[in-house]
Amino acid sequence: MAVRATVTRFPIDSDAQEACGIPWGLTVTPFAAKDENGQAPVYGSDGHLLPRCENCYAYFNTYCELDQWAWNCSLCGTLNGLSSEAIARYSRPQSCAEMMSSFVDLEFPLEGSEEEILHARPVYVAAVDLSSSEEFLELTKSALQAALEALAPESLFGLATVSHKLGLYDVQGPIPVVKNVFIPQDAEGTLPIELEDVMPLLQFLAPVDTCKDRITSALEILRPTTSWARTPPGTDQELDGVLMGGRGFGMAMEALCNYLGSEYGNTFALARVFAFLSGPPDHGPGQLDTRRYGEQYASKGEDADRALLPEQTPFYKDLAAVAVQAGVCVDIFAVTNEYTDLASLKFLSIESGGSLFLYSNTDDSTLPQDMYRMLSRPYAFNCVLRLRTSTEFKPRHSYGHFFPDPQYENVQHIICCDSYATYAYDFEFANNVGFSRHSSEQPMVQIAFQYTVVVPPEELPGSELLSSSRGKHSIKRRLRIRTLQYGTARNLNELYDSVDPEVVLSLLVHKVILASLEEGVREGRMLLHDWLVILTSQYNEAFNLIQYKNGSSSIMGQLDVTFSQCPQLQPLPRLVFALLRNPLLRFHEEGVHPDYRIYVQCLFSALEPSSLHRAIYPVLTSYSTPDKQAYPRHSLSRAALITSGSPIFFLDAYTTLIVFYSSTADPSLPFPPPHDCLLRSTINKLKQERCITPKLIFIRGGQDDASVFENYLIEEQDVNGTGLTSVMGFVSFLEDITQSVLEYMK
């Protein structure tokens, strides 16, 4: 569980918080195997026996004062009695994880019989869009072949197809058999028959270990609906040719969720549905009107950046709730360059605990690699995340892909959580008093994360392997707790020195996404610009860099917009500039596709701070040879390339990795870099650490088209080579901030 705060020294009171201009909050990556310093938790058992405060319900931790019979809560100060069992436990402190570390992971007893627990198996269902092209289906087949390699042998797998029909495949017999149900064209229609009556669920879900070859055979016979029209007259498929077309995705997904839900808690503890889409749902319930992209908002004079961000129907948000109740997590893989309205579809994935992937074409798609990567890494499910604080302050907002508990404040439910998924909170003071100035009472934060994992049989201790359960997966419920103590800043200088700019960026991204969704992209841009103006003016006042002349509004002194006296703040102007140039906040008329903007919103709002930093302001490194790094970091400008004199540049933009050989590079340098060099090993390491597969591009300056690389050099004023400043460069941006600060301070 990695936790990073925007400031490691908290503001002393609400006046200090107001004066500093820095967002106050933190990010948490709850299922990360280690903390932000690389330390693993101390593992233990009997999580249900961990004492809890009678007042605030915080868990006992190493910061609590403990005497023989009682303990003081480190969050609220309440004195709590200890049970006789706890007194006996804590007389042997080295035997208790919670006495050894403030970061613990404790096993929790499961409810239900051992037989039910040991019978749970991982369940995966692929829903493949057949209203597509041959190329799309070939890519999807490759992705599912990769998935079959990544799945545990004991997993159950089901194959379904979606068009104007919903097809269920039985692959447990000698040859694959498909049974189809027609999806009504009407948006209010229902399926004529229950799927359980079409094919019993346990006939649909096939064991991967014994049926992998037959699943592969079923994949091979998949054909797009466009090929169905070419059927000879008089054949059984003639009707299909007449009714060809239509993508009844909404009805199909609803039916699959209800179908799987009948075995939730019995056959499986979590089912994952992989939905492969090649275009917008346009048939039956859940169909989307894609005409709103194009002439509709233009004819009404609407702001496209505002009109295309909200969902047009609550169907998929409601369907996500159905999926959650059925124990189903949906991952959407959209491979399309046509408008698909991901603004409406995204809720089905992110609110059910899944992911949203977008690929603009089939040629260079990383879908198979992403599929394998996603299924190879561990994940937790049925998670509950709870953040508690000491009494002086409290969480104000929470951000991330979860749904809030309807009953309890600051409790978030996460259906499926991998080791990359990150959430954010910002804080506010609970009263006007603030924190005590005594060092004995420091701000406290406690994060509790209760989760379930499926443990393969080889990871179970021998004592847990009953002869009847050998070869079966086991369900484990665990409780991970991290308790942190923070300092307080005595003045603004101390507070600014404790800033973590990457976490500040994370909070800002969440806030501007929210503002964009509610008020439009223009409002999100204004919010970000105004924040930097206010921060700059407050910094200048805090460091007494400017004075007002004889009580008038005119200002003396040199305004500092680069934060030259505070290294921790210096990255912020560049990060804000880069965020304003990012597709997240660029205007529709600049060519930003609305679906791509939604994809970027979903990706950015789940990334941990360091990854988000690279995605917004890429890391540019130079090499003198493929085996020798020259400089670890350059600004994103042509000037930096020219002045460095290095022949090779490596740009890491998180989703894209670019190796660029300058036009003046020595022709004897091997291109592309050899597989056994330092640059290649750096690339391979970065690819391994990513939650998605970055696209790798090699460019030879002067010979290849370098525009994809040059587009990342955002600090140039003359970006498009026309001599016109159509895009504001970084120097111009700082001049604009200077003028805005002077206006603000008048």
XYZ file of C-alpha atoms in Angstrom:
746
model
C 0.000 0.000 0.000
C 1.777 3.097 -1.273
C 0.635 6.426 0.217
C 1.941 9.815 -0.908
C 0.777 13.205 0.409
C 0.847 16.531 -1.453
C 2.769 17.951 1.546
C 4.620 15.862 4.145
C 4.236 18.755 6.606
C 0.573 19.629 6.939
C -0.689 23.235 7.237
C -1.121 24.183 10.912
C -4.645 25.593 10.488
C -7.204 26.679 7.885
C -5.560 30.124 7.497
C -2.230 28.485 6.607
C -3.998 26.111 4.228
C -5.727 29.030 2.511
C -2.513 31.058 2.316
C -0.325 28.330 0.800
C -2.404 27.651 -2.338
C -1.340 23.960 -2.453
C -4.042 21.248 -2.628
C -3.976 19.306 0.645
C -4.499 15.587 0.221
C -2.938 12.252 -0.641
C -2.972 9.367 -3.082
C -3.192 5.715 -2.072
C -2.420 2.583 -4.106
C -3.967 0.032 -1.707
C -3.059 -3.257 -3.398
C 0.564 -2.288 -4.157
C 2.735 -5.048 -2.680
C 5.034 -2.508 -0.976
C 4.808 1.014 0.366
C 6.224 4.104 -1.389
C 9.644 3.367 0.160
C 9.766 -0.262 -0.997
C 8.840 -1.775 2.399
C 6.470 -4.766 2.498
C 3.792 -5.106 5.207
C 4.204 -7.407 8.191
C 1.843 -10.333 7.600
C -0.246 -11.864 10.358
C -3.465 -13.668 11.191
C -6.587 -13.111 13.304
C -7.485 -9.767 11.756
C -10.917 -10.034 13.415
C -9.256 -9.896 16.858
C -7.529 -6.552 16.211
C -8.802 -4.058 18.854
C -10.812 -1.090 17.577
C -11.503 2.290 19.145
C -14.935 2.544 20.757
C -15.239 6.159 19.603
C -13.849 6.463 16.042
C -13.510 2.733 15.158
C -9.841 3.126 14.179
C -7.685 0.020 14.496
C -5.021 -0.448 17.164
C -1.569 0.411 15.784
C 2.038 1.054 16.858
C 1.339 4.772 17.458
C -1.199 3.942 20.214
C -0.111 4.227 23.856
C -0.478 0.809 25.480
C -0.490 -0.093 29.150
C -1.321 -3.361 30.846
C -5.118 -3.108 30.643
C -5.921 -0.372 28.114
C -4.768 1.635 25.082
C -5.155 5.201 23.839
C -6.369 5.664 20.257
C -3.705 7.512 18.238
C -6.387 9.163 16.086
C -8.947 10.476 18.572
C -7.223 9.975 21.977
C -9.990 7.796 23.468
C -8.956 5.378 26.255
C -10.101 1.842 25.362
C -10.058 -1.282 27.507
C -8.387 -4.505 26.361
C -10.044 -7.899 26.385
C -8.306 -10.718 28.291
C -7.422 -12.336 24.932
C -5.786 -9.102 23.722
C -3.862 -8.709 27.006
C -2.486 -12.233 26.546
C -1.606 -11.519 22.888
C 0.175 -8.246 23.615
C 2.238 -9.769 26.421
C 4.151 -11.396 23.519
C 4.618 -8.407 21.188
C 6.913 -10.179 18.731
C 4.103 -12.612 17.907
C 1.697 -9.849 16.744
C 2.086 -8.060 13.405
C 0.305 -4.934 14.705
C 2.906 -4.565 17.497
C 5.811 -4.793 15.038
C 4.806 -2.386 12.266
C 2.369 0.397 11.399
C 1.877 -1.375 8.030
C 0.222 -4.779 8.463
C -1.670 -7.313 6.375
C -3.823 -9.673 8.452
C -5.844 -12.689 7.440
C -9.550 -12.494 8.161
C -11.844 -15.483 8.768
C -14.287 -16.150 5.934
C -17.978 -16.675 6.412
C -19.360 -19.839 4.858
C -18.397 -23.494 4.906
C -14.937 -24.628 3.895
C -16.463 -26.616 1.044
C -17.959 -23.425 -0.504
C -14.723 -21.520 0.002
C -12.574 -24.162 -1.689
C -14.954 -24.641 -4.625
C -14.714 -21.054 -5.848
C -13.033 -20.875 -9.242
C -11.978 -17.900 -11.346
C -14.546 -17.292 -14.113
C -13.887 -15.385 -17.352
C -16.286 -14.664 -20.219
C -15.403 -13.137 -23.597
C -18.172 -11.194 -25.377
C -17.044 -10.661 -28.970
C -18.626 -8.117 -31.323
C -19.358 -9.801 -34.673
C -20.722 -6.595 -36.281
C -17.130 -5.905 -37.171
C -14.353 -6.461 -39.679
C -12.197 -9.531 -40.319
C -9.193 -7.554 -38.994
C -10.983 -6.789 -35.724
C -11.866 -10.457 -35.235
C -8.306 -11.600 -35.980
C -6.986 -9.160 -33.357
C -9.611 -10.302 -30.830
C -8.743 -13.963 -31.447
C -5.057 -13.178 -30.823
C -5.985 -11.386 -27.604
C -8.073 -14.326 -26.393
C -5.301 -16.783 -27.251
C -2.999 -14.649 -25.083
C -5.654 -14.676 -22.347
C -5.892 -18.479 -22.417
C -2.127 -18.680 -21.881
C -2.338 -16.344 -18.872
C -5.329 -18.014 -17.164
C -4.863 -20.566 -14.403
C -5.729 -24.110 -15.608
C -8.564 -24.411 -13.055
C -10.322 -21.314 -14.457
C -13.690 -21.528 -16.198
C -14.070 -19.770 -19.561
C -17.161 -18.885 -21.572
C -17.362 -17.569 -25.154
C -20.267 -15.369 -26.266
C -20.802 -13.377 -29.468
C -22.788 -10.175 -29.963
C -24.489 -8.805 -33.078
C -28.259 -8.621 -33.649
C -28.086 -11.987 -31.849
C -26.437 -13.154 -28.651
C -24.545 -16.399 -29.245
C -23.529 -18.821 -26.458
C -20.852 -21.428 -27.233
C -20.718 -24.925 -25.751
C -17.113 -26.091 -26.160
C -17.273 -29.074 -23.822
C -18.424 -31.525 -26.508
C -16.354 -32.958 -29.397
C -17.158 -29.943 -31.643
C -18.136 -26.384 -30.617
C -21.894 -25.741 -30.652
C -23.409 -22.232 -30.699
C -26.947 -21.373 -29.619
C -28.287 -17.957 -30.589
C -30.966 -15.703 -29.140
C -32.283 -12.818 -31.221
C -31.962 -9.411 -29.571
C -35.069 -7.239 -30.083
C -34.421 -4.109 -32.147
C -36.631 -1.957 -29.939
C -34.823 0.038 -27.214
C -37.426 -1.129 -24.681
C -37.380 -4.782 -25.739
C -36.491 -7.881 -23.686
C -34.976 -11.239 -24.601
C -37.638 -13.802 -25.552
C -36.003 -16.506 -23.376
C -33.730 -16.751 -20.318
C -30.139 -17.685 -21.153
C -30.208 -20.495 -18.589
C -32.948 -22.086 -20.718
C -30.864 -21.637 -23.876
C -27.796 -23.280 -22.332
C -27.206 -24.216 -18.663
C -24.465 -21.951 -17.253
C -22.156 -24.831 -16.288
C -22.390 -26.098 -19.868
C -21.378 -22.617 -21.110
C -18.446 -22.242 -18.673
C -15.716 -24.669 -19.718
C -12.622 -25.656 -17.680
C -9.562 -24.133 -19.351
C -7.279 -27.079 -18.524
C -9.358 -29.663 -20.421
C -11.029 -27.482 -23.083
C -8.317 -25.035 -24.224
C -8.011 -26.641 -27.692
C -11.785 -26.652 -28.189
C -12.040 -23.005 -27.099
C -9.379 -22.236 -29.729
C -11.404 -24.173 -32.328
C -14.509 -22.133 -31.440
C -12.542 -18.909 -31.862
C -11.349 -20.013 -35.299
C -14.901 -20.336 -36.655
C -15.978 -16.819 -35.636
C -16.980 -14.750 -38.681
C -18.149 -11.113 -38.924
C -21.801 -10.454 -39.793
C -20.654 -8.851 -43.064
C -19.706 -12.338 -44.297
C -23.133 -13.752 -43.411
C -24.784 -11.769 -46.220
C -22.878 -13.774 -48.789
C -24.954 -16.925 -48.176
C -26.509 -18.904 -51.022
C -30.305 -18.540 -51.457
C -32.367 -21.224 -49.797
C -29.814 -21.986 -47.053
C -30.532 -21.802 -43.315
C -28.354 -18.716 -43.047
C -30.396 -16.730 -45.576
C -32.490 -15.167 -42.764
C -29.305 -14.055 -41.040
C -28.255 -12.372 -44.256
C -31.526 -10.415 -44.359
C -31.321 -9.373 -40.692
C -27.562 -8.803 -40.814
C -26.195 -5.817 -38.912
C -26.842 -4.273 -35.559
C -24.791 -4.351 -32.398
C -27.058 -5.323 -29.475
C -24.353 -4.783 -26.898
C -26.471 -3.351 -24.058
C -29.025 -6.166 -24.018
C -26.279 -8.786 -24.397
C -24.298 -7.453 -21.437
C -27.388 -7.216 -19.233
C -28.362 -10.791 -20.102
C -24.822 -12.091 -19.436
C -24.683 -10.360 -16.029
C -28.005 -11.921 -14.981
C -26.917 -15.284 -16.416
C -23.671 -15.318 -14.418
C -25.283 -13.861 -11.285
C -27.157 -17.115 -10.635
C -23.870 -18.803 -9.626
C -22.295 -15.836 -7.774
C -20.971 -17.039 -4.417
C -21.258 -20.660 -5.449
C -19.299 -21.457 -8.640
C -17.345 -18.206 -8.502
C -16.438 -15.317 -6.218
C -15.800 -12.910 -9.108
C -16.527 -13.225 -12.828
C -14.665 -11.042 -15.340
C -16.321 -10.248 -18.653
C -14.108 -9.076 -21.530
C -16.235 -7.026 -23.919
C -14.662 -6.484 -27.364
C -16.332 -3.626 -29.267
C -15.718 -2.384 -32.819
C -18.271 0.424 -32.774
C -21.243 1.946 -30.927
C -24.187 -0.157 -29.678
C -26.958 0.577 -32.206
C -29.494 -2.206 -31.698
C -31.961 -2.964 -28.895
C -31.793 -1.686 -25.293
C -28.713 0.448 -24.593
C -28.361 1.662 -28.186
C -26.573 4.998 -28.488
C -27.318 7.883 -30.823
C -23.946 8.754 -32.370
C -25.435 11.604 -34.412
C -24.701 13.886 -31.462
C -21.078 13.783 -32.655
C -20.950 16.014 -35.719
C -23.794 18.203 -36.791
C -26.045 18.044 -33.725
C -24.155 20.295 -31.297
C -22.880 22.506 -34.141
C -26.392 23.214 -35.430
C -27.518 24.201 -31.943
C -24.449 26.307 -31.314
C -23.483 24.106 -28.361
C -19.988 23.849 -26.894
C -18.705 20.514 -28.232
C -16.253 20.207 -25.355
C -19.184 20.305 -22.979
C -21.860 18.494 -25.000
C -19.849 15.328 -25.691
C -18.549 14.598 -22.179
C -21.733 13.636 -20.251
C -23.474 10.310 -20.881
C -26.558 10.406 -23.116
C -28.324 7.590 -21.259
C -28.124 6.159 -17.714
C -28.435 2.627 -19.159
C -24.780 1.643 -18.679
C -24.469 3.274 -15.266
C -27.525 1.280 -14.144
C -26.113 -1.857 -15.785
C -22.897 -1.429 -13.764
C -25.007 -1.679 -10.581
C -26.552 -4.903 -11.935
C -23.045 -6.238 -12.674
C -21.862 -5.428 -9.146
C -24.828 -7.270 -7.622
C -24.059 -10.266 -9.857
C -20.362 -10.308 -8.890
C -19.339 -9.384 -12.434
C -16.486 -7.056 -13.407
C -16.530 -5.787 -17.028
C -13.434 -4.796 -19.039
C -14.199 -2.952 -22.293
C -11.765 -3.187 -25.220
C -12.870 -0.756 -27.941
C -10.989 -1.107 -31.243
C -12.406 1.646 -33.412
C -11.802 5.083 -34.860
C -15.505 5.896 -35.263
C -17.434 7.739 -32.551
C -18.569 5.082 -30.048
C -19.712 7.344 -27.172
C -17.393 6.020 -24.479
C -18.814 8.816 -22.293
C -21.901 6.605 -21.872
C -20.186 3.194 -22.026
C -17.350 3.936 -19.562
C -19.554 3.483 -16.466
C -20.061 -0.213 -17.207
C -16.316 -0.803 -16.882
C -15.056 1.679 -14.281
C -17.996 1.276 -11.870
C -17.890 -2.519 -12.015
C -14.161 -2.512 -11.191
C -12.980 -3.063 -14.756
C -10.789 -1.153 -17.196
C -11.487 0.776 -20.368
C -9.076 0.325 -23.307
C -9.226 2.207 -26.617
C -7.280 1.312 -29.778
C -7.719 3.490 -32.872
C -6.846 0.721 -35.346
C -5.996 -2.970 -35.604
C -2.595 -2.534 -37.307
C -0.417 -1.528 -34.347
C -2.777 -2.384 -31.504
C -1.226 -3.740 -28.292
C -4.480 -5.507 -27.317
C -3.017 -9.076 -27.046
C -0.113 -7.840 -24.884
C -2.461 -5.765 -22.693
C -4.743 -8.770 -22.266
C -1.901 -11.057 -21.178
C -0.445 -8.398 -18.879
C -3.796 -7.698 -17.208
C -4.481 -11.377 -16.485
C -0.945 -12.228 -15.363
C -0.856 -9.775 -12.466
C -2.559 -10.381 -9.112
C -5.807 -8.637 -8.272
C -8.069 -8.296 -5.260
C -11.859 -8.159 -5.352
C -14.860 -7.287 -3.173
C -12.657 -4.606 -1.596
C -13.611 -1.967 0.962
C -11.375 1.102 1.387
C -11.727 3.327 4.447
C -9.674 6.404 5.335
C -9.728 7.796 8.878
C -7.970 10.857 10.241
C -7.223 12.399 13.616
C -10.007 14.674 14.876
C -8.631 18.047 13.693
C -9.221 17.348 9.988
C -11.293 15.114 7.718
C -11.541 13.905 4.098
C -13.394 16.366 1.897
C -13.565 14.574 -1.466
C -12.505 11.150 -2.705
C -11.507 10.419 -6.312
C -11.080 7.204 -8.289
C -12.874 4.251 -9.846
C -15.018 3.053 -6.944
C -18.539 3.529 -5.707
C -19.232 5.126 -2.317
C -20.987 3.217 0.433
C -24.646 4.345 0.554
C -24.667 4.276 4.377
C -21.210 5.172 5.704
C -19.135 8.270 4.968
C -15.599 7.878 3.577
C -16.134 4.190 2.805
C -15.476 3.167 -0.798
C -16.271 -0.166 -2.444
C -13.930 -1.455 -5.153
C -15.118 -4.494 -7.085
C -11.746 -5.381 -8.574
C -8.409 -3.788 -7.724
C -4.946 -4.503 -9.123
C -1.579 -3.372 -7.796
C -1.599 -0.224 -9.989
C -5.068 1.168 -9.146
C -4.713 4.468 -7.297
C -7.259 6.615 -5.444
C -7.022 10.149 -4.084
C -8.453 12.193 -1.212
C -8.292 15.834 -0.334
C -8.633 17.174 3.224
C -10.205 20.060 5.076
C -10.087 21.174 8.716
C -12.916 19.980 10.946
C -12.880 23.277 12.882
C -11.098 26.632 13.139
C -8.612 25.451 15.778
C -6.252 23.440 13.553
C -3.440 21.220 14.804
C -1.744 21.482 18.169
C 1.674 23.126 18.115
C 2.918 20.440 20.536
C 4.979 17.757 18.842
C 3.279 15.049 20.924
C -0.003 15.462 18.995
C 0.785 15.069 15.330
C -1.715 14.627 12.431
C -2.588 10.958 11.908
C -4.024 9.098 8.904
C -5.148 5.463 8.930
C -6.117 3.606 5.753
C -7.852 0.233 6.060
C -8.253 -1.969 2.980
C -10.262 -5.159 3.310
C -10.053 -7.419 0.268
C -10.411 -10.948 -1.086
C -7.910 -12.890 -3.179
C -8.090 -16.232 -4.952
C -5.087 -18.279 -3.832
C -3.855 -21.031 -6.206
C -3.371 -24.450 -4.553
C 0.422 -24.244 -4.821
C 0.427 -21.152 -2.565
C -1.575 -22.770 0.218
C 0.247 -24.120 3.292
C 0.315 -27.900 3.385
C -1.983 -28.022 6.431
C -4.725 -26.298 4.403
C -4.624 -28.787 1.546
C -7.300 -31.369 2.284
C -7.101 -34.440 0.076
C -10.527 -33.634 -1.416
C -9.525 -30.077 -2.286
C -6.143 -30.649 -3.931
C -5.878 -28.770 -7.217
C -8.577 -26.269 -6.262
C -8.317 -22.547 -5.617
C -8.985 -21.101 -2.202
C -10.553 -17.787 -1.246
C -8.738 -15.658 1.354
C -10.115 -12.522 3.026
C -7.468 -10.088 4.264
C -7.238 -6.738 6.034
C -4.390 -4.373 5.150
C -3.848 -1.372 7.456
C -1.431 1.525 7.120
C -1.162 4.141 9.888
C 0.861 7.280 9.135
C 1.972 10.222 11.236
C 2.700 13.566 9.576
C 4.449 16.700 10.795
C 3.058 20.233 10.715
C 4.659 23.241 9.019
C 5.485 26.176 11.292
C 5.446 28.575 8.327
C 4.851 28.655 4.558
C 8.548 28.125 3.765
C 8.494 24.787 5.620
C 5.249 23.810 3.941
C 6.524 24.653 0.435
C 9.731 22.707 1.103
C 7.647 19.594 1.883
C 5.602 19.664 -1.363
C 5.511 16.556 -3.584
C 4.787 18.042 -7.054
C 3.741 14.671 -8.553
C 0.991 14.229 -5.954
C -0.100 17.856 -6.422
C -0.435 17.041 -10.138
C -2.570 13.969 -9.323
C -4.998 16.032 -7.239
C -5.142 18.723 -9.936
C -5.911 16.133 -12.638
C -8.807 14.731 -10.606
C -10.185 18.216 -10.016
C -9.989 19.328 -13.657
C -11.564 16.062 -14.872
C -14.462 16.676 -12.489
C -14.777 20.301 -13.618
C -14.644 19.223 -17.298
C -17.403 16.656 -16.833
C -19.641 19.077 -14.956
C -18.921 22.381 -16.722
C -16.964 21.538 -19.881
C -13.303 21.563 -20.944
C -13.132 25.377 -21.025
C -14.031 25.504 -17.333
C -11.413 22.831 -16.526
C -8.730 24.903 -18.282
C -9.754 28.081 -16.455
C -9.673 26.291 -13.098
C -6.113 25.080 -13.725
C -4.846 28.439 -15.027
C -6.392 30.339 -12.102
C -4.924 27.905 -9.582
C -1.379 28.551 -10.858
C -1.975 32.332 -10.831
C -3.156 32.238 -7.200
C -0.310 29.926 -6.094
C 2.273 32.183 -7.782
C 0.919 35.322 -6.138
C 0.760 33.663 -2.698
C 4.331 32.364 -3.068
C 5.582 35.838 -4.006
C 3.855 37.339 -0.986
C 5.126 34.599 1.353
C 8.740 35.205 0.294
C 8.304 39.013 0.352
C 9.450 39.277 -3.253
C 7.081 42.154 -3.995
C 5.845 45.170 -2.054
C 3.045 47.618 -2.681
C 4.275 51.175 -3.338
C 3.055 53.638 -0.683
C -0.175 51.784 -0.126
C -1.160 52.043 -3.792
C -1.954 49.164 -6.129
C 1.335 49.467 -8.048
C 3.897 46.769 -7.238
C 7.627 47.053 -6.554
C 10.103 44.225 -6.997
C 10.616 41.457 -9.562
C 7.771 38.941 -9.803
C 9.059 35.338 -9.609
C 6.883 33.018 -11.714
C 9.433 30.160 -11.814
C 9.563 29.618 -8.004
C 13.340 30.112 -8.042
C 13.560 30.132 -4.219
C 11.649 26.852 -3.756
C 12.937 23.751 -5.621
C 9.833 21.694 -4.714
C 7.524 24.143 -6.510
C 9.710 24.639 -9.597
C 8.229 21.725 -11.641
C 4.647 23.016 -11.237
C 4.497 25.681 -14.004
C 5.804 23.146 -16.548
C 3.344 20.499 -15.341
C 0.394 22.912 -15.584
C 1.530 24.033 -19.050
C 1.831 20.396 -20.177
C -1.583 19.545 -18.723
C -3.147 22.432 -20.661
C -1.537 21.011 -23.835
C -2.718 17.466 -23.067
C -5.689 15.938 -24.980
C -7.459 15.880 -21.616
C -7.881 19.677 -21.800
C -7.335 20.605 -25.433
C -10.321 21.884 -27.363
C -12.431 19.776 -29.694
C -11.554 22.008 -32.669
C -7.873 21.091 -32.205
C -8.775 17.590 -33.334
C -9.197 15.801 -29.988
C -11.610 12.906 -30.481
C -14.222 12.829 -27.682
C -13.761 9.071 -27.156
C -10.004 9.523 -26.811
C -10.589 12.267 -24.239
C -12.815 9.908 -22.211
C -10.198 7.135 -22.464
C -7.492 9.529 -21.211
C -9.762 10.630 -18.326
C -10.271 7.000 -17.267
C -6.563 6.159 -17.601
C -5.238 9.260 -15.811
C -7.688 9.030 -12.917
C -6.340 5.569 -11.977
C -2.571 6.155 -12.381
C -0.181 6.517 -9.469
C 1.593 9.936 -9.323
C 4.943 9.026 -10.954
C 3.240 7.343 -13.919
C 0.827 10.254 -14.312
C 3.789 12.654 -14.340
C 5.305 10.805 -17.327
C 1.954 10.665 -19.125
C 1.533 14.448 -18.856
C 5.142 15.682 -19.049
C 7.177 12.888 -20.697
C 10.744 12.101 -19.631
C 13.312 12.919 -22.341
C 16.737 11.261 -21.885
C 19.781 11.411 -24.149
C 22.399 8.751 -24.981
C 25.846 9.184 -26.506
C 25.734 5.522 -27.636
C 23.054 2.808 -27.129
C 25.155 1.646 -24.163
C 25.913 4.992 -22.519
C 23.449 7.524 -21.130
C 24.455 11.171 -21.654
C 21.863 13.200 -19.668
C 19.008 11.798 -17.542
C 16.503 14.582 -18.255
C 15.920 17.349 -20.800
C 13.133 19.890 -21.197
C 10.737 19.106 -24.048
C 12.106 21.541 -26.613
C 14.080 21.499 -29.845
C 16.604 23.803 -28.197
C 17.354 21.098 -25.599
C 18.029 18.600 -28.400
C 20.367 20.958 -30.244
C 22.333 22.165 -27.206
C 22.838 18.661 -25.786
C 24.702 17.511 -28.887
C 23.720 13.896 -28.146
C 22.965 11.622 -31.111
C 20.231 9.466 -29.480
C 17.154 10.536 -27.520
C 14.699 8.368 -25.617
C 11.250 9.755 -24.791
C 8.990 8.037 -22.252
C 5.403 9.323 -22.520
C 3.988 6.375 -20.514
C 1.698 5.056 -23.297
C 4.364 5.631 -25.962
C 8.131 5.072 -25.968
C 10.146 6.749 -28.735
C 13.808 6.216 -29.650
C 14.952 9.109 -31.856
C 18.289 9.229 -33.692
C 19.144 12.805 -34.647
C 19.917 13.588 -38.301
C 23.521 14.386 -37.269
C 24.062 11.046 -35.501
C 27.136 9.049 -36.560
C 25.966 6.561 -39.257
C 28.079 3.855 -37.572
C 25.744 3.852 -34.516
C 23.555 0.733 -34.784
C 19.890 1.465 -35.642
C 17.613 0.299 -34.127
C 19.507 -0.172 -30.847
C 20.763 -3.782 -30.401
C 18.833 -6.041 -28.010
C 21.705 -6.419 -25.551
C 22.405 -2.696 -24.976
C 21.625 -0.422 -21.997
C 18.918 1.494 -23.879
C 17.053 -1.726 -24.763
C 17.257 -3.064 -21.203
C 15.882 0.291 -19.948
C 13.002 0.020 -22.421
C 12.260 -3.597 -21.433
C 12.274 -2.703 -17.724
C 9.844 0.181 -18.287
C 7.526 -2.042 -20.359
C 7.466 -4.635 -17.577
C 6.502 -2.024 -14.966
C 3.523 -0.612 -16.888
C -0.123 -1.487 -16.384
C -0.587 -1.158 -20.161
C 1.762 -2.036 -23.008
C 3.439 1.132 -24.301
C 3.810 1.503 -28.059
C 7.515 1.441 -29.041
C 8.573 3.621 -32.000
C 12.040 3.968 -33.604
C 12.684 7.110 -35.665
C 15.743 8.066 -37.691
C 15.917 11.864 -38.054
C 16.248 13.108 -41.632
C 14.960 9.795 -43.050
C 11.725 8.909 -41.189
C 8.717 11.090 -40.423
C 9.618 12.591 -37.034
C 6.302 14.399 -36.407
C 5.158 11.901 -33.735
C 8.329 12.702 -31.753
C 8.262 16.449 -32.430
C 4.648 16.688 -31.236
C 5.921 15.918 -27.724
C 8.312 18.907 -27.799
C 5.589 21.090 -26.337
C 7.771 23.882 -24.975
C 8.493 25.323 -28.420
C 6.720 28.504 -29.344
C 6.918 27.772 -33.073
C 5.416 24.316 -32.714
C 4.025 23.676 -36.189
C 6.934 25.151 -38.159
C 4.848 27.890 -39.812
C 6.399 30.745 -37.853
C 2.996 31.478 -36.325
C 2.465 31.076 -32.587
C -0.698 29.012 -33.033
C 0.156 27.182 -29.829
C 1.451 29.126 -26.858
C 5.010 28.105 -26.017
C 6.246 27.761 -22.461
C 8.020 31.155 -22.414
C 4.854 32.877 -23.646
C 2.855 30.926 -21.088
C 5.042 32.252 -18.237
C 4.586 35.798 -19.580
C 0.830 35.262 -19.573
C 0.967 33.973 -15.975
C 3.020 37.047 -14.995
C 0.374 39.382 -16.415
C -2.446 37.400 -14.793
C -0.666 37.483 -11.400
C -0.220 41.273 -11.641
C -3.923 41.640 -12.482
C -4.889 39.342 -9.601
C -2.751 41.226 -7.072
C -4.073 44.685 -7.941
